[in-house]
Amino acid sequence: MDAGTGGNNNLGDIQPAWHSWTCILDANAGFNSMRYAGPGHYIMPDMLEVGNGMTAVEDRSHFSLWAMIAAPLITGNDLRNMSRATLEILTNAEVIAVNQDPMGKPASRVYQSDDKTAEVWSRQLHDGNYAVVLFNRDAVNKQNLTLLWSYIGLPNDQPAKLRDLWEHNDMGVFSVNISAVVAPHGVLMLKAEQISGGMST
């Protein structure tokens, strides 16, 4: 975020562990504190723990969710000594663009399964499109997660072009819903761009 942007660190210090950053994420969602965030007053959940001992999949999930909630992306690792995988996560321009979207509106958790292992997060962008994360919190099992258009407020007949922001791949044009298998502790991060006409599945 811009150097002059105010922030509020409203929880305890983050640790380089899955349970630490997900607890902070849950606390902010539970407090509904993100509804008060916007340009000039972003939430400050704490620095990133990418590159500090979690798996690459977990690091990617952590970076994705911090980007989605418009948190300052403050690196917490040793920049002098990091893996190529860590560098690629921290410099993903498409994910950073979501974080820096000028609308400044943080994501909301729009779906959570009964067992709290499957989630969908949605963030409206300044151009009227959406960033979406399908989040598998299960530590062992892959899950087939579904994004329903109703989760993000789109009519079922509204075509949307989906782009995978980690694979840097255009997935095609869809309507109503899309399902994907997501790795344990992993995410699928998408940009959904509304379009007129044209369909593929």
Tab-separated table of C-alpha atoms in Angstrom:
chain	number	residue	atom	x	y	z
A	1	MET	CA	0.000	0.000	0.000
A	2	ASP	CA	1.051	3.630	-0.328
A	3	ALA	CA	3.477	4.841	2.304
A	4	GLY	CA	0.930	7.300	3.650
A	5	THR	CA	-1.823	4.752	4.099
A	6	GLY	CA	-3.054	4.207	7.640
A	7	GLY	CA	-3.390	0.707	9.016
A	8	ASN	CA	-4.626	-1.053	12.128
A	9	ASN	CA	-2.925	-4.140	13.531
A	10	ASN	CA	-5.761	-5.390	15.688
A	11	LEU	CA	-4.505	-8.870	16.646
A	12	GLY	CA	-1.453	-10.569	18.092
A	13	ASP	CA	1.784	-11.066	16.207
A	14	ILE	CA	1.754	-13.459	13.287
A	15	GLN	CA	3.897	-16.608	13.348
A	16	PRO	CA	5.323	-18.628	10.417
A	17	ALA	CA	2.638	-21.294	10.635
A	18	TRP	CA	-0.584	-22.158	8.843
A	19	HIS	CA	-2.750	-21.915	11.962
A	20	SER	CA	-1.383	-18.464	12.804
A	21	TRP	CA	-2.284	-16.580	9.642
A	22	THR	CA	-5.572	-18.433	9.149
A	23	CYS	CA	-6.616	-17.560	12.721
A	24	ILE	CA	-5.863	-13.899	12.002
A	25	LEU	CA	-7.870	-14.142	8.777
A	26	ASP	CA	-10.793	-15.733	10.621
A	27	ALA	CA	-10.680	-13.157	13.403
A	28	ASN	CA	-10.931	-10.287	10.924
A	29	ALA	CA	-13.771	-12.019	9.100
A	30	GLY	CA	-15.512	-12.707	12.405
A	31	PHE	CA	-15.156	-9.142	13.606
A	32	ASN	CA	-16.382	-7.980	10.206
A	33	SER	CA	-13.623	-5.391	10.530
A	34	MET	CA	-12.980	-5.415	6.802
A	35	ARG	CA	-16.240	-3.551	6.167
A	36	TYR	CA	-14.559	-0.468	7.635
A	37	ALA	CA	-11.541	-0.690	5.339
A	38	GLY	CA	-11.021	1.342	2.186
A	39	PRO	CA	-8.693	3.878	0.621
A	40	GLY	CA	-6.713	5.554	3.400
A	41	HIS	CA	-7.666	3.097	6.156
A	42	TYR	CA	-6.774	-0.510	5.381
A	43	ILE	CA	-6.723	-3.296	7.927
A	44	MET	CA	-3.284	-4.454	9.082
A	45	PRO	CA	-3.459	-8.180	9.884
A	46	ASP	CA	0.372	-8.332	10.091
A	47	MET	CA	3.291	-8.963	7.776
A	48	LEU	CA	3.556	-11.922	5.432
A	49	GLU	CA	5.169	-15.188	6.479
A	50	VAL	CA	5.846	-16.324	2.906
A	51	GLY	CA	9.214	-18.067	2.686
A	52	ASN	CA	9.489	-18.729	6.412
A	53	GLY	CA	8.909	-22.465	6.580
A	54	MET	CA	5.434	-23.237	5.282
A	55	THR	CA	5.000	-25.203	2.068
A	56	ALA	CA	4.922	-23.396	-1.269
A	57	VAL	CA	1.207	-24.229	-1.546
A	58	GLU	CA	0.542	-22.688	1.868
A	59	ASP	CA	2.666	-19.654	1.032
A	60	ARG	CA	0.633	-19.118	-2.121
A	61	SER	CA	-2.615	-19.359	-0.159
A	62	HIS	CA	-1.346	-16.902	2.450
A	63	PHE	CA	-0.271	-14.380	-0.191
A	64	SER	CA	-3.562	-14.775	-2.061
A	65	LEU	CA	-5.761	-14.116	0.963
A	66	TRP	CA	-3.680	-11.133	2.137
A	67	ALA	CA	-4.004	-9.712	-1.380
A	68	MET	CA	-7.750	-10.321	-1.359
A	69	ILE	CA	-8.373	-8.532	1.941
A	70	ALA	CA	-6.341	-5.509	0.769
A	71	ALA	CA	-3.732	-5.995	3.481
A	72	PRO	CA	-0.321	-4.329	3.125
A	73	LEU	CA	1.990	-6.913	1.523
A	74	ILE	CA	4.923	-6.471	3.896
A	75	THR	CA	7.491	-9.200	3.398
A	76	GLY	CA	8.601	-10.937	6.582
A	77	ASN	CA	11.280	-13.197	5.127
A	78	ASP	CA	15.015	-12.730	4.563
A	79	LEU	CA	15.140	-11.117	1.125
A	80	ARG	CA	18.853	-11.908	0.848
A	81	ASN	CA	18.247	-15.639	0.985
A	82	MET	CA	15.045	-16.996	-0.510
A	83	SER	CA	14.066	-19.689	-2.963
A	84	ARG	CA	12.947	-19.060	-6.511
A	85	ALA	CA	9.484	-20.316	-5.526
A	86	THR	CA	9.256	-17.701	-2.777
A	87	LEU	CA	10.413	-14.965	-5.141
A	88	GLU	CA	7.809	-15.962	-7.726
A	89	ILE	CA	5.051	-15.820	-5.109
A	90	LEU	CA	6.082	-12.422	-3.779
A	91	THR	CA	6.390	-10.906	-7.258
A	92	ASN	CA	3.225	-12.250	-8.905
A	93	ALA	CA	2.097	-9.078	-10.662
A	94	GLU	CA	-1.464	-10.277	-11.261
A	95	VAL	CA	-2.072	-11.068	-7.602
A	96	ILE	CA	-0.404	-7.824	-6.521
A	97	ALA	CA	-2.698	-5.945	-8.914
A	98	VAL	CA	-5.709	-7.324	-7.021
A	99	ASN	CA	-4.185	-6.180	-3.746
A	100	GLN	CA	-3.535	-2.708	-5.161
A	101	ASP	CA	-6.905	-2.278	-6.863
A	102	PRO	CA	-7.798	1.416	-6.495
A	103	MET	CA	-11.306	0.702	-5.254
A	104	GLY	CA	-9.653	-0.548	-2.074
A	105	LYS	CA	-12.577	-2.785	-1.123
A	106	PRO	CA	-11.483	-5.898	0.815
A	107	ALA	CA	-12.800	-9.350	0.008
A	108	SER	CA	-15.639	-11.030	1.860
A	109	ARG	CA	-15.998	-14.701	2.655
A	110	VAL	CA	-19.111	-15.483	0.642
A	111	TYR	CA	-19.249	-19.234	1.244
A	112	GLN	CA	-18.054	-21.600	3.948
A	113	SER	CA	-18.846	-25.309	4.115
A	114	ASP	CA	-20.421	-26.807	7.224
A	115	ASP	CA	-17.109	-28.400	8.223
A	116	LYS	CA	-15.293	-25.108	7.530
A	117	THR	CA	-12.762	-26.727	5.184
A	118	ALA	CA	-14.040	-25.164	1.948
A	119	GLU	CA	-14.437	-21.446	1.358
A	120	VAL	CA	-15.039	-18.914	-1.389
A	121	TRP	CA	-13.808	-15.329	-1.042
A	122	SER	CA	-14.888	-12.539	-3.418
A	123	ARG	CA	-13.569	-9.024	-3.950
A	124	GLN	CA	-15.152	-6.419	-6.201
A	125	LEU	CA	-12.673	-4.486	-8.322
A	126	HIS	CA	-12.796	-0.909	-9.540
A	127	ASP	CA	-13.708	-1.929	-13.094
A	128	GLY	CA	-16.823	-3.800	-11.984
A	129	ASN	CA	-15.164	-7.198	-12.234
A	130	TYR	CA	-14.281	-9.582	-9.410
A	131	ALA	CA	-11.325	-11.387	-7.882
A	132	VAL	CA	-12.259	-14.751	-6.378
A	133	VAL	CA	-10.423	-17.317	-4.279
A	134	LEU	CA	-11.547	-20.917	-3.865
A	135	PHE	CA	-9.824	-21.947	-0.624
A	136	ASN	CA	-9.308	-25.547	0.535
A	137	ARG	CA	-8.481	-25.535	4.247
A	138	ASP	CA	-8.345	-29.338	4.508
A	139	ALA	CA	-4.796	-30.385	5.388
A	140	VAL	CA	-4.948	-33.797	3.704
A	141	ASN	CA	-7.601	-34.043	1.021
A	142	LYS	CA	-8.103	-32.367	-2.318
A	143	GLN	CA	-11.550	-30.873	-2.689
A	144	ASN	CA	-13.790	-30.120	-5.626
A	145	LEU	CA	-14.857	-26.527	-4.928
A	146	THR	CA	-17.569	-24.624	-6.762
A	147	LEU	CA	-17.972	-20.944	-7.489
A	148	LEU	CA	-21.624	-20.049	-7.965
A	149	TRP	CA	-22.357	-16.792	-9.733
A	150	SER	CA	-24.774	-15.991	-6.911
A	151	TYR	CA	-21.841	-15.893	-4.478
A	152	ILE	CA	-20.481	-12.802	-6.199
A	153	GLY	CA	-23.772	-11.201	-7.183
A	154	LEU	CA	-23.764	-12.054	-10.883
A	155	PRO	CA	-26.903	-13.218	-12.715
A	156	ASN	CA	-26.684	-16.843	-13.828
A	157	ASP	CA	-26.915	-15.796	-17.477
A	158	GLN	CA	-24.021	-13.328	-17.206
A	159	PRO	CA	-20.999	-14.676	-19.089
A	160	ALA	CA	-17.683	-14.122	-17.392
A	161	LYS	CA	-14.168	-14.719	-18.626
A	162	LEU	CA	-12.105	-16.436	-15.958
A	163	ARG	CA	-8.350	-16.111	-15.572
A	164	ASP	CA	-6.181	-18.171	-13.221
A	165	LEU	CA	-3.911	-15.612	-11.569
A	166	TRP	CA	-1.310	-18.148	-10.432
A	167	GLU	CA	-1.057	-20.124	-13.638
A	168	HIS	CA	-1.425	-16.923	-15.710
A	169	ASN	CA	-3.898	-18.775	-17.862
A	170	ASP	CA	-7.221	-17.771	-19.442
A	171	MET	CA	-9.641	-20.568	-18.584
A	172	GLY	CA	-12.485	-19.608	-20.898
A	173	VAL	CA	-15.938	-18.050	-20.665
A	174	PHE	CA	-18.490	-19.459	-18.229
A	175	SER	CA	-21.866	-18.740	-16.676
A	176	VAL	CA	-23.838	-20.025	-13.647
A	177	ASN	CA	-20.879	-21.748	-11.952
A	178	ILE	CA	-17.468	-23.326	-12.253
A	179	SER	CA	-15.927	-26.168	-10.243
A	180	ALA	CA	-12.270	-27.045	-9.766
A	181	VAL	CA	-10.183	-29.451	-7.726
A	182	VAL	CA	-8.056	-27.556	-5.215
A	183	ALA	CA	-5.042	-29.023	-3.425
A	184	PRO	CA	-4.920	-29.439	0.371
A	185	HIS	CA	-4.256	-26.038	1.981
A	186	GLY	CA	-4.359	-24.617	-1.532
A	187	VAL	CA	-6.230	-21.982	-3.484
A	188	LEU	CA	-7.513	-21.270	-6.944
A	189	MET	CA	-7.358	-17.508	-7.452
A	190	LEU	CA	-9.387	-16.143	-10.330
A	191	LYS	CA	-10.305	-12.893	-11.973
A	192	ALA	CA	-13.867	-12.908	-13.293
A	193	GLU	CA	-14.397	-10.398	-16.090
A	194	GLN	CA	-17.974	-9.768	-17.198
A	195	ILE	CA	-18.432	-9.894	-20.952
A	196	SER	CA	-21.207	-9.632	-23.511
A	197	GLY	CA	-21.955	-12.777	-25.507
A	198	GLY	CA	-19.814	-15.830	-26.219
A	199	MET	CA	-19.799	-19.003	-24.195
A	200	SER	CA	-17.484	-21.936	-23.598
A	201	THR	CA	-17.247	-24.446	-20.771
